[in-house]
Coordinates of N, CA, C and O in Angstrom, one line a residue:
M12 N 0.7 -0.9 -0.2 CA -0.1 -0.2 0.2 C 0.6 1.1 0.0 O 2.0 1.5 0.7
N13 N 0.9 2.0 -1.0 CA 1.5 3.2 -0.9 C 0.5 4.9 -0.4 O -0.7 4.9 -1.2
Y14 N 1.6 5.3 0.0 CA 0.5 6.5 0.9 C 1.1 7.9 0.2 O 2.1 8.1 0.8
L15 N 0.7 8.6 -0.2 CA 1.3 10.5 -0.1 C 0.0 11.3 0.3 O -0.7 10.9 0.5
I16 N 1.3 11.6 1.4 CA 0.5 12.9 2.6 C 1.2 13.8 1.8 O 2.3 14.5 2.4
I17 N 0.1 14.7 1.6 CA 0.6 16.8 1.3 C 0.1 17.2 2.3 O -1.0 17.2 2.7
G18 N 0.2 18.3 2.5 CA -0.2 19.3 3.6 C 0.9 21.0 3.5 O 1.9 20.2 3.3
G19 N 0.8 21.6 4.0 CA 1.5 23.2 4.3 C 2.1 23.1 5.8 O 2.3 21.6 6.3
S20 N 3.3 23.6 5.7 CA 3.8 23.6 7.0 C 3.2 23.4 8.0 O 2.1 24.0 8.4
K21 N 3.5 22.5 8.8 CA 3.2 22.3 10.1 C 1.7 21.7 10.1 O 0.2 22.2 11.3
S22 N 1.1 21.1 8.9 CA -0.2 21.0 9.3 C -0.7 19.7 9.7 O -2.0 19.4 9.6
G23 N 0.6 19.2 10.3 CA -0.1 17.7 11.0 C 0.3 16.6 9.8 O 0.4 15.6 10.3
K24 N 1.1 16.4 8.8 CA 0.9 15.8 8.0 C 2.4 14.8 8.8 O 2.0 13.2 8.2
S25 N 3.5 15.1 9.0 CA 3.9 14.3 9.9 C 3.4 12.8 10.8 O 3.6 12.2 11.0
H26 N 2.5 13.9 11.8 CA 2.0 13.0 12.9 C 0.8 11.8 11.7 O 0.8 11.2 12.5
I27 N 0.5 12.1 11.5 CA -0.7 11.9 10.6 C 0.3 10.5 9.7 O 0.1 9.4 9.8
S28 N 1.7 11.1 8.9 CA 2.0 9.9 8.4 C 2.4 8.6 9.6 O 2.4 7.6 9.4
E29 N 3.2 9.6 10.5 CA 3.6 7.9 11.3 C 2.3 7.2 12.4 O 2.4 5.9 12.4
Q30 N 1.5 7.6 12.5 CA -0.1 7.0 12.4 C 0.0 6.1 11.6 O -0.7 4.7 12.1
I31 N 0.1 6.5 10.3 CA -0.2 5.2 9.5 C 0.5 4.3 9.2 O 0.3 3.4 8.6
A32 N 2.1 4.5 9.5 CA 2.7 3.9 9.1 C 2.8 3.1 10.3 O 3.3 1.6 10.1
L33 N 3.0 3.0 11.3 CA 2.1 2.2 12.7 C 1.5 1.1 12.6 O 1.0 0.4 13.3
S34 N 0.2 2.0 12.1 CA -0.8 0.9 11.7 C -1.0 -0.7 10.4 O -1.3 -1.2 10.6
L35 N 0.0 0.1 9.8 CA 0.4 -1.0 8.8 C 1.2 -2.0 9.1 O 0.9 -3.2 8.7
N36 N 2.2 -1.4 10.0 CA 3.4 -2.0 10.8 C 3.8 -1.7 12.0 O 4.7 -1.0 12.2
K37 N 2.9 -2.5 13.2 CA 3.1 -1.7 14.3 C 4.9 -2.4 15.1 O 5.1 -1.6 16.2
D38 N 5.4 -3.3 14.0 CA 6.3 -4.1 14.7 C 7.5 -3.1 14.8 O 8.5 -2.8 15.3
K39 N 7.3 -2.4 12.9 CA 8.9 -2.1 12.3 C 8.4 -1.0 11.3 O 7.7 -1.8 10.9
A40 N 8.6 0.2 11.5 CA 8.5 1.0 10.4 C 10.0 1.5 9.9 O 10.7 1.9 10.8
V41 N 10.3 1.8 9.0 CA 11.5 2.3 8.5 C 11.5 4.1 8.2 O 10.3 4.2 7.3
Y42 N 11.9 4.9 8.9 CA 11.9 5.9 8.3 C 13.1 6.6 7.9 O 13.8 6.7 8.4
I43 N 13.1 7.3 6.9 CA 14.0 7.7 5.9 C 13.8 9.6 6.6 O 13.0 9.5 5.9
A44 N 14.8 9.6 7.1 CA 14.4 11.3 7.5 C 15.5 12.2 6.1 O 16.7 11.4 7.0
T45 N 15.0 13.2 5.7 CA 16.1 13.8 4.4 C 16.4 15.1 5.0 O 16.6 15.2 4.2
M46 N 15.8 15.9 5.8 CA 16.0 16.9 6.4 C 17.1 17.8 7.0 O 17.5 16.6 7.6
K47 N 18.0 18.5 6.3 CA 19.3 18.4 6.4 C 19.2 19.8 7.3 O 18.7 21.0 6.8
P48 N 19.3 20.0 8.8 CA 19.3 21.0 9.0 C 20.1 22.4 8.7 O 21.5 22.4 9.1
F49 N 19.2 23.7 8.4 CA 19.8 24.6 8.2 C 20.2 26.1 9.5 O 20.9 26.8 9.2
D50 N 19.5 25.9 10.4 CA 19.2 27.0 11.2 C 19.0 26.4 13.0 O 18.7 25.1 12.7
I51 N 18.2 26.8 14.3 CA 18.0 26.6 15.3 C 16.7 25.9 15.1 O 16.0 24.9 15.7
E52 N 16.2 26.6 14.2 CA 14.3 26.5 14.0 C 14.3 24.8 13.6 O 13.7 24.0 13.5
D53 N 15.1 24.4 12.6 CA 15.6 23.2 11.9 C 15.5 21.7 13.0 O 15.6 21.1 13.0
E54 N 16.3 22.8 13.4 CA 17.2 21.5 14.7 C 16.5 21.6 15.9 O 16.0 19.7 16.1
E55 N 15.5 22.3 16.3 CA 14.7 22.2 17.1 C 13.4 20.7 16.4 O 13.1 20.3 17.2
R56 N 13.2 21.2 15.3 CA 11.9 20.5 14.7 C 12.2 19.2 14.4 O 12.1 18.3 14.8
I57 N 13.8 19.1 14.3 CA 13.9 17.6 13.9 C 14.0 16.4 15.2 O 13.6 15.7 15.7
K58 N 14.4 17.2 16.4 CA 14.6 17.0 17.6 C 12.8 16.8 18.5 O 12.6 15.4 19.0
N59 N 12.0 17.7 17.2 CA 11.1 17.4 18.3 C 10.2 16.2 17.4 O 9.4 14.9 18.1
H60 N 10.8 15.9 16.5 CA 10.1 14.4 15.6 C 11.2 13.1 16.2 O 10.3 12.4 15.9
I61 N 12.1 13.5 16.6 CA 12.9 12.1 16.8 C 11.8 12.1 18.4 O 11.6 10.8 18.4
K62 N 11.6 13.3 19.1 CA 11.1 12.8 20.4 C 9.8 12.1 20.3 O 9.2 10.5 21.3
A63 N 8.9 12.6 19.4 CA 7.4 12.3 18.6 C 7.2 10.7 18.7 O 6.7 10.1 19.0
R64 N 8.7 10.5 17.7 CA 8.8 9.1 18.0 C 9.4 7.7 18.5 O 9.0 6.5 18.2
E65 N 10.0 8.1 19.9 CA 10.6 7.3 20.8 C 9.4 6.6 21.1 O 8.5 6.2 21.5
G66 N 10.1 5.1 20.7 CA 9.8 4.3 21.7 C 8.2 3.4 20.8 O 7.7 2.9 21.3
L67 N 8.5 3.8 19.7 CA 7.3 3.7 18.6 C 7.9 2.9 17.5 O 7.0 2.3 16.1
N68 N 8.9 1.6 17.7 CA 9.4 0.9 16.8 C 9.8 1.2 15.2 O 9.7 0.8 13.8
F69 N 10.4 2.6 15.4 CA 10.8 3.2 14.5 C 12.4 3.0 14.0 O 12.8 3.4 15.1
I70 N 12.5 2.4 13.0 CA 14.4 2.6 12.7 C 14.4 4.1 12.0 O 14.3 3.8 10.8
T71 N 15.1 5.0 12.1 CA 15.7 5.9 11.6 C 16.4 5.8 10.5 O 17.7 5.4 10.9
I72 N 16.5 6.0 9.3 CA 17.9 6.2 8.6 C 18.0 7.8 8.6 O 17.2 8.4 7.2
E73 N 19.0 8.4 8.3 CA 19.6 9.8 7.8 C 20.0 9.6 6.7 O 21.2 9.2 6.5
K74 N 18.7 10.2 5.7 CA 19.3 10.0 4.4 C 18.6 11.5 3.9 O 17.8 11.4 3.2
Q75 N 19.7 12.4 3.4 CA 19.5 13.4 2.9 C 19.7 13.6 1.6 O 18.6 14.6 0.7
L76 N 20.2 13.0 0.5 CA 19.9 13.0 -0.7 C 20.0 11.2 -1.0 O 21.2 10.7 -0.4
S77 N 20.5 11.1 -2.9 CA 21.2 10.0 -3.0 C 20.3 8.5 -2.6 O 21.2 7.7 -1.8
L78 N 18.7 8.8 -2.8 CA 18.0 7.4 -2.2 C 18.3 6.1 -2.9 O 18.2 5.3 -1.8
H79 N 18.5 6.3 -3.9 CA 19.2 4.9 -4.4 C 20.4 4.1 -3.7 O 20.4 3.3 -4.0
E80 N 20.3 4.9 -2.3 CA 22.1 3.9 -2.2 C 21.1 3.4 -0.9 O 22.6 2.4 -0.1
I81 N 19.6 3.2 -0.2 CA 19.8 2.8 0.7 C 18.8 1.6 0.5 O 18.4 1.1 1.4
V82 N 18.7 1.5 -0.8 CA 17.4 0.3 -1.1 C 17.8 -0.7 -0.9 O 16.7 -1.2 -0.5
N83 N 19.1 -1.2 -0.6 CA 19.2 -2.5 0.0 C 19.1 -2.7 1.4 O 19.2 -3.8 1.7
E84 N 19.1 -1.4 2.3 CA 18.7 -1.9 3.6 C 16.9 -1.7 3.8 O 16.8 -2.3 4.9
I85 N 16.7 -1.8 3.0 CA 15.1 -2.2 2.5 C 14.6 -3.5 2.6 O 14.8 -3.6 1.6
K86 N 13.4 -4.1 3.2 CA 13.4 -4.9 3.0 C 11.6 -5.4 2.4 O 11.4 -4.4 2.7
E87 N 11.4 -6.7 2.0 CA 10.6 -7.0 0.8 C 8.9 -6.4 1.7 O 7.9 -6.0 1.7
N88 N 9.1 -7.0 3.8 CA 7.6 -6.8 4.3 C 8.3 -5.7 4.9 O 7.2 -5.2 5.8
D89 N 9.1 -4.3 5.1 CA 8.9 -3.3 5.6 C 7.9 -2.6 5.3 O 7.6 -2.2 4.0
T90 N 7.9 -1.8 6.0 CA 6.6 -0.2 5.9 C 7.4 1.2 5.7 O 9.1 1.0 6.9
V91 N 8.0 2.2 4.7 CA 9.0 3.1 5.0 C 7.8 4.2 4.6 O 6.6 4.7 4.4
L92 N 8.6 5.0 6.0 CA 7.2 6.5 6.1 C 9.0 6.9 5.0 O 10.1 7.3 6.6
L93 N 8.9 8.3 4.5 CA 9.7 8.7 4.1 C 9.7 10.4 4.2 O 8.1 10.8 3.6
D94 N 10.0 11.1 5.1 CA 9.4 12.6 5.5 C 10.8 13.5 5.5 O 11.8 13.7 6.3
S95 N 11.0 14.4 4.6 CA 9.7 14.3 3.1 C 11.0 14.9 2.2 O 12.2 15.0 2.1
I96 N 9.4 14.8 0.9 CA 9.8 14.9 -0.4 C 10.3 16.0 -0.5 O 11.4 16.9 -1.8
T97 N 9.8 17.8 0.5 CA 10.4 18.6 0.0 C 11.5 18.8 0.7 O 12.7 19.6 -0.3
S98 N 12.0 18.2 1.7 CA 13.7 18.4 2.4 C 15.0 18.0 1.3 O 15.5 18.2 0.5
L99 N 14.2 16.7 0.5 CA 14.8 16.2 -0.6 C 15.0 16.9 -1.8 O 16.2 16.4 -2.2
L100 N 14.0 17.2 -2.1 CA 14.5 18.1 -3.4 C 15.4 19.3 -3.3 O 16.2 19.2 -4.3
T101 N 14.8 19.8 -1.8 CA 16.3 21.2 -1.4 C 17.5 20.5 -1.9 O 19.0 21.2 -1.7
N102 N 17.7 18.9 -1.5 CA 19.1 18.8 -0.9 C 19.8 18.4 -2.2 O 21.1 18.8 -2.5
E103 N 18.6 17.6 -3.3 CA 18.8 17.2 -4.4 C 19.3 18.5 -5.6 O 20.4 18.6 -6.4
M104 N 18.8 19.2 -5.5 CA 18.6 20.8 -6.1 C 20.1 21.1 -5.5 O 20.4 22.1 -6.5
F105 N 20.3 21.8 -4.8 CA 21.1 22.4 -4.2 C 22.3 21.7 -3.8 O 23.0 22.1 -2.8
A106 N 22.5 20.8 -4.1 CA 23.7 19.5 -3.4 C 25.4 20.3 -3.9 O 26.5 20.2 -2.8
G107 N 25.5 21.3 -5.1 CA 26.8 21.1 -5.3 C 27.3 22.7 -5.2 O 26.2 23.3 -4.8
N108 N 28.0 22.9 -6.2 CA 28.2 24.2 -6.6 C 27.0 25.1 -7.7 O 26.9 25.8 -7.9
E109 N 26.5 23.8 -8.3 CA 25.9 23.8 -9.9 C 24.6 23.8 -9.4 O 24.0 23.0 -7.6
I110 N 23.3 24.7 -9.7 CA 22.3 23.9 -9.5 C 21.1 23.0 -9.9 O 21.4 23.2 -11.0
V111 N 20.6 21.8 -9.6 CA 20.8 20.7 -10.9 C 19.4 21.4 -11.0 O 18.4 21.3 -9.8
T112 N 19.1 21.6 -12.2 CA 17.3 21.6 -13.0 C 16.5 21.1 -13.1 O 15.2 20.9 -13.3
D113 N 16.9 20.1 -12.9 CA 16.1 18.6 -12.9 C 16.2 17.8 -11.9 O 16.0 15.8 -12.1
P114 N 16.2 18.0 -11.2 CA 16.3 16.6 -9.6 C 15.1 15.7 -9.3 O 15.1 14.7 -9.0
S115 N 14.0 16.0 -10.2 CA 12.9 15.1 -9.8 C 13.0 13.6 -10.5 O 12.6 13.1 -9.9
I116 N 14.0 14.0 -11.5 CA 14.0 12.4 -12.2 C 15.2 11.6 -11.9 O 14.4 10.4 -11.3
K117 N 16.1 11.8 -11.0 CA 16.9 11.4 -9.6 C 15.7 10.8 -8.4 O 15.7 9.2 -8.4
I118 N 15.5 11.8 -8.3 CA 14.4 11.9 -7.4 C 12.9 10.1 -7.4 O 13.5 9.3 -6.2
L119 N 12.6 10.4 -8.2 CA 11.4 9.1 -8.5 C 12.3 8.2 -9.2 O 11.4 7.5 -8.5
T120 N 13.3 7.9 -9.8 CA 13.5 7.2 -9.9 C 13.9 6.1 -8.9 O 14.4 5.1 -7.8
S121 N 14.5 7.2 -7.3 CA 14.9 6.3 -6.4 C 13.5 5.9 -5.7 O 13.6 4.8 -4.6
L122 N 12.8 6.6 -5.3 CA 11.4 6.4 -5.8 C 11.0 5.1 -5.2 O 9.9 4.6 -4.7
D123 N 10.6 5.1 -6.9 CA 10.2 3.6 -7.4 C 10.8 2.8 -7.3 O 10.6 1.6 -6.8
L124 N 12.1 2.6 -6.6 CA 12.7 1.5 -7.1 C 12.3 1.3 -4.9 O 12.1 0.1 -4.5
I125 N 12.3 1.9 -4.4 CA 11.9 2.1 -2.9 C 10.1 1.2 -2.8 O 10.0 0.2 -2.0
M126 N 9.2 2.2 -3.7 CA 8.1 1.8 -3.5 C 7.9 0.0 -4.0 O 6.8 -0.5 -3.7
N127 N 9.0 0.0 -5.4 CA 8.4 -1.4 -5.7 C 9.3 -2.8 -4.7 O 9.1 -3.5 -4.9
K128 N 9.9 -2.1 -3.9 CA 11.0 -3.1 -3.1 C 9.8 -3.3 -1.2 O 9.6 -4.3 -1.2
A129 N 9.5 -2.5 -1.1 CA 9.1 -2.1 0.1 C 7.6 -2.3 0.3 O 6.7 -2.0 -0.4
E130 N 6.7 -3.3 1.0 CA 5.1 -3.7 1.5 C 4.1 -2.2 1.5 O 3.3 -2.9 0.6
N131 N 4.4 -1.6 1.7 CA 4.1 -0.3 2.2 C 5.3 1.0 2.1 O 5.9 1.1 3.1
T132 N 4.4 2.1 1.8 CA 5.8 2.9 2.0 C 4.4 4.2 1.3 O 3.6 4.4 1.0
I133 N 4.9 5.5 2.5 CA 4.5 6.6 2.7 C 5.1 7.7 3.0 O 6.0 7.7 3.4
I134 N 4.8 8.8 2.0 CA 5.3 9.5 1.5 C 4.7 11.2 1.8 O 3.8 11.4 1.8
V135 N 5.7 11.8 2.1 CA 5.0 13.2 2.9 C 5.8 14.2 2.4 O 7.2 14.1 2.2
S136 N 5.3 15.3 1.6 CA 5.4 15.9 0.5 C 4.9 17.7 1.1 O 3.7 17.3 1.6
D137 N 5.4 18.2 0.8 CA 4.6 19.8 0.9 C 4.5 20.6 0.2 O 3.4 19.9 -1.4
F138 N 2.5 21.3 0.1 CA 2.2 22.2 -0.2 C 2.2 23.2 -0.7 O 2.4 23.7 0.3
I139 N 2.9 24.2 -1.7 CA 3.5 25.8 -1.5 C 2.9 26.1 -3.3 O 3.5 27.1 -3.6
F140 N 1.8 25.8 -3.5 CA 1.2 26.4 -4.7 C 0.1 27.0 -4.3 O -0.6 27.4 -5.9
N141 N -0.6 27.9 -3.4 CA -0.9 28.1 -3.1 C -1.4 30.0 -3.3 O -2.5 30.9 -3.1
D142 N -0.6 30.4 -3.8 CA -0.2 31.9 -3.5 C -0.3 32.3 -5.5 O 0.2 31.1 -6.4
S143 N -0.4 33.6 -5.4 CA -0.2 33.8 -6.7 C 1.3 35.1 -7.2 O 0.5 35.6 -7.9
M144 N 2.1 34.8 -6.2 CA 3.3 35.4 -6.1 C 4.0 34.9 -7.6 O 3.9 33.6 -7.8
E145 N 4.8 35.7 -7.9 CA 5.8 35.5 -9.1 C 6.9 35.5 -8.6 O 7.5 36.5 -8.3
Y146 N 8.0 34.4 -8.4 CA 9.2 34.1 -8.0 C 10.2 34.2 -9.4 O 9.9 34.2 -10.0
D147 N 11.4 34.4 -8.5 CA 13.1 34.1 -9.3 C 12.6 32.8 -9.7 O 12.3 31.7 -9.3
D148 N 13.5 32.5 -10.5 CA 14.0 31.8 -11.5 C 14.5 30.3 -11.1 O 13.2 29.1 -11.0
I149 N 15.4 30.4 -10.3 CA 15.0 29.3 -9.1 C 14.1 28.7 -8.4 O 14.1 27.3 -9.0
T150 N 13.5 29.5 -7.6 CA 12.0 28.6 -7.3 C 11.1 28.6 -7.8 O 10.2 27.5 -7.5
E151 N 10.9 28.8 -9.2 CA 9.6 28.4 -9.8 C 10.2 27.0 -10.7 O 9.6 26.4 -10.7
I152 N 11.5 26.9 -10.6 CA 11.9 25.5 -10.9 C 11.9 24.6 -9.8 O 11.5 23.3 -10.3
Y153 N 12.1 25.3 -8.7 CA 11.6 23.9 -7.6 C 10.1 24.2 -7.6 O 10.0 22.8 -7.0
K154 N 9.3 24.9 -7.4 CA 7.9 24.5 -7.2 C 7.8 24.0 -8.8 O 7.1 22.7 -8.1
K155 N 8.0 24.0 -10.1 CA 8.0 22.5 -10.9 C 8.2 21.5 -10.4 O 7.6 20.5 -10.4
E156 N 10.1 21.6 -10.1 CA 10.2 20.1 -9.8 C 9.1 19.4 -8.7 O 9.1 18.2 -8.8
L157 N 8.8 20.2 -7.6 CA 8.4 19.5 -7.1 C 6.9 19.6 -7.4 O 6.2 18.2 -6.6
G158 N 5.9 19.9 -7.8 CA 4.6 19.9 -9.0 C 5.3 18.1 -9.9 O 4.3 17.5 -9.8
I159 N 6.1 18.4 -10.2 CA 6.2 16.5 -11.1 C 6.2 15.6 -10.2 O 5.9 14.6 -10.3
I160 N 7.2 15.8 -8.8 CA 7.2 14.7 -8.5 C 5.7 14.8 -7.4 O 5.5 13.2 -7.7
N161 N 5.4 15.7 -7.0 CA 3.7 15.1 -6.4 C 2.7 14.7 -7.6 O 1.9 13.8 -7.3
R162 N 3.0 14.7 -8.4 CA 2.5 14.4 -9.7 C 2.4 12.9 -10.0 O 0.8 12.4 -10.1
H163 N 3.3 12.4 -9.6 CA 3.8 11.4 -10.2 C 3.3 10.5 -9.1 O 2.6 8.9 -9.3
L164 N 3.6 10.8 -7.9 CA 3.2 10.5 -6.7 C 1.7 9.7 -6.6 O 1.0 9.0 -6.3
A165 N 0.7 11.1 -6.6 CA -0.6 11.0 -6.2 C -0.9 10.1 -7.8 O -2.3 9.5 -7.3
R166 N -0.6 9.9 -9.1 CA -1.1 9.2 -9.8 C -0.6 7.5 -9.0 O -1.6 6.7 -9.8
I167 N 0.4 7.6 -8.8 CA 0.9 6.1 -8.1 C 0.6 5.1 -7.1 O 0.3 4.2 -6.7
C168 N 0.2 6.1 -6.3 CA -0.4 6.3 -4.5 C -1.8 5.7 -5.2 O -2.6 6.0 -4.7
E169 N -1.8 3.9 -4.0 CA -3.2 4.2 -3.3 C -4.3 4.8 -2.8 O -5.4 5.1 -3.3
N170 N -3.4 5.6 -2.3 CA -4.1 6.7 -1.3 C -3.8 8.1 -1.5 O -1.8 8.3 -1.3
V171 N -4.1 9.0 -1.5 CA -3.7 10.6 -1.3 C -4.3 10.9 0.0 O -5.7 11.5 -0.3
I172 N -3.7 11.8 0.6 CA -4.1 12.1 1.3 C -4.0 14.3 1.6 O -2.5 14.1 1.5
E173 N -4.8 14.9 2.2 CA -4.3 16.3 2.4 C -4.5 16.5 3.3 O -5.2 16.3 4.4
C174 N -3.3 16.9 4.6 CA -3.4 17.5 5.6 C -3.3 19.3 6.0 O -2.7 19.6 5.5
S175 N -4.5 19.9 6.6 CA -4.5 20.9 7.0 C -4.9 21.4 8.0 O -6.1 21.3 8.9
F176 N -4.2 21.7 9.7 CA -4.8 21.7 11.0 C -4.8 20.9 11.1 O -5.8 20.9 12.2
G177 N -4.7 20.0 11.0 CA -4.6 18.7 11.5 C -5.7 18.1 11.1 O -6.3 16.9 11.5
N178 N -6.2 18.5 10.6 CA -7.1 17.5 9.7 C -7.1 16.8 8.4 O -5.9 17.3 7.6
I179 N -7.4 15.6 8.1 CA -7.2 15.0 6.9 C -8.1 14.9 6.2 O -9.4 14.2 6.0
K180 N -7.3 14.7 4.8 CA -8.8 14.5 3.3 C -8.3 13.7 2.6 O -6.9 13.8 2.1
Y181 N -9.2 12.7 2.3 CA -8.5 11.8 1.1 C -9.1 12.0 0.3 O -10.3 12.2 -0.7
H182 N -8.1 12.0 -1.1 CA -8.5 12.5 -2.2 C -8.2 11.1 -3.1 O -9.2 11.0 -4.2
K183 N -8.0 10.2 -2.6 CA -7.5 8.8 -3.5 C -7.2 7.9 -2.1 O -6.6 8.0 -1.8
G184 N -8.3 6.7 -2.6 CA -8.2 5.8 -1.1 C -8.9 6.0 -0.5 O -10.1 6.3 -0.2
G185 N -8.7 5.7 0.9 CA -9.7 6.1 1.9 C -9.2 4.8 3.3 O -10.3 4.3 3.9
N186 N -8.6 4.0 2.9 CA -8.4 3.0 3.9 C -7.6 3.0 5.2 O -6.9 3.7 5.1

């Protein structure tokens, strides 16, 4: 079973994704953490996420880019929670001295490998498309790449959930 969970910042999507992961496999869930902290707020957010998972049978893999490198660590009966696509995209797009303008290709290839191997996959992503502002070219590329990833995942996942202020709405599925 594959889930895509989308929402804005602090919408409750991480909490919902953790609940779903544990409902699918209460004995062990693999948590792929992609956030690279850039400031104190990021570090606090990571600490809070780790604290929330204490004692819940999550095995955490910190992997900020190149997800294909951890596919062999995933077993066929695993439930995998990846949090988040947005952080992963940032890390892949700005990994070196140059801006990668098509990181969605690498990300989707890696996600397909993980999703084809694991029994269950829960993927967390952000919704950043609800304003009418025009941004600089780099930000527009980022938004476009996130849109490509989210659309692909929405197409192939059996369940697509939107989180908003702790509320959940199924756009697809509903199990």
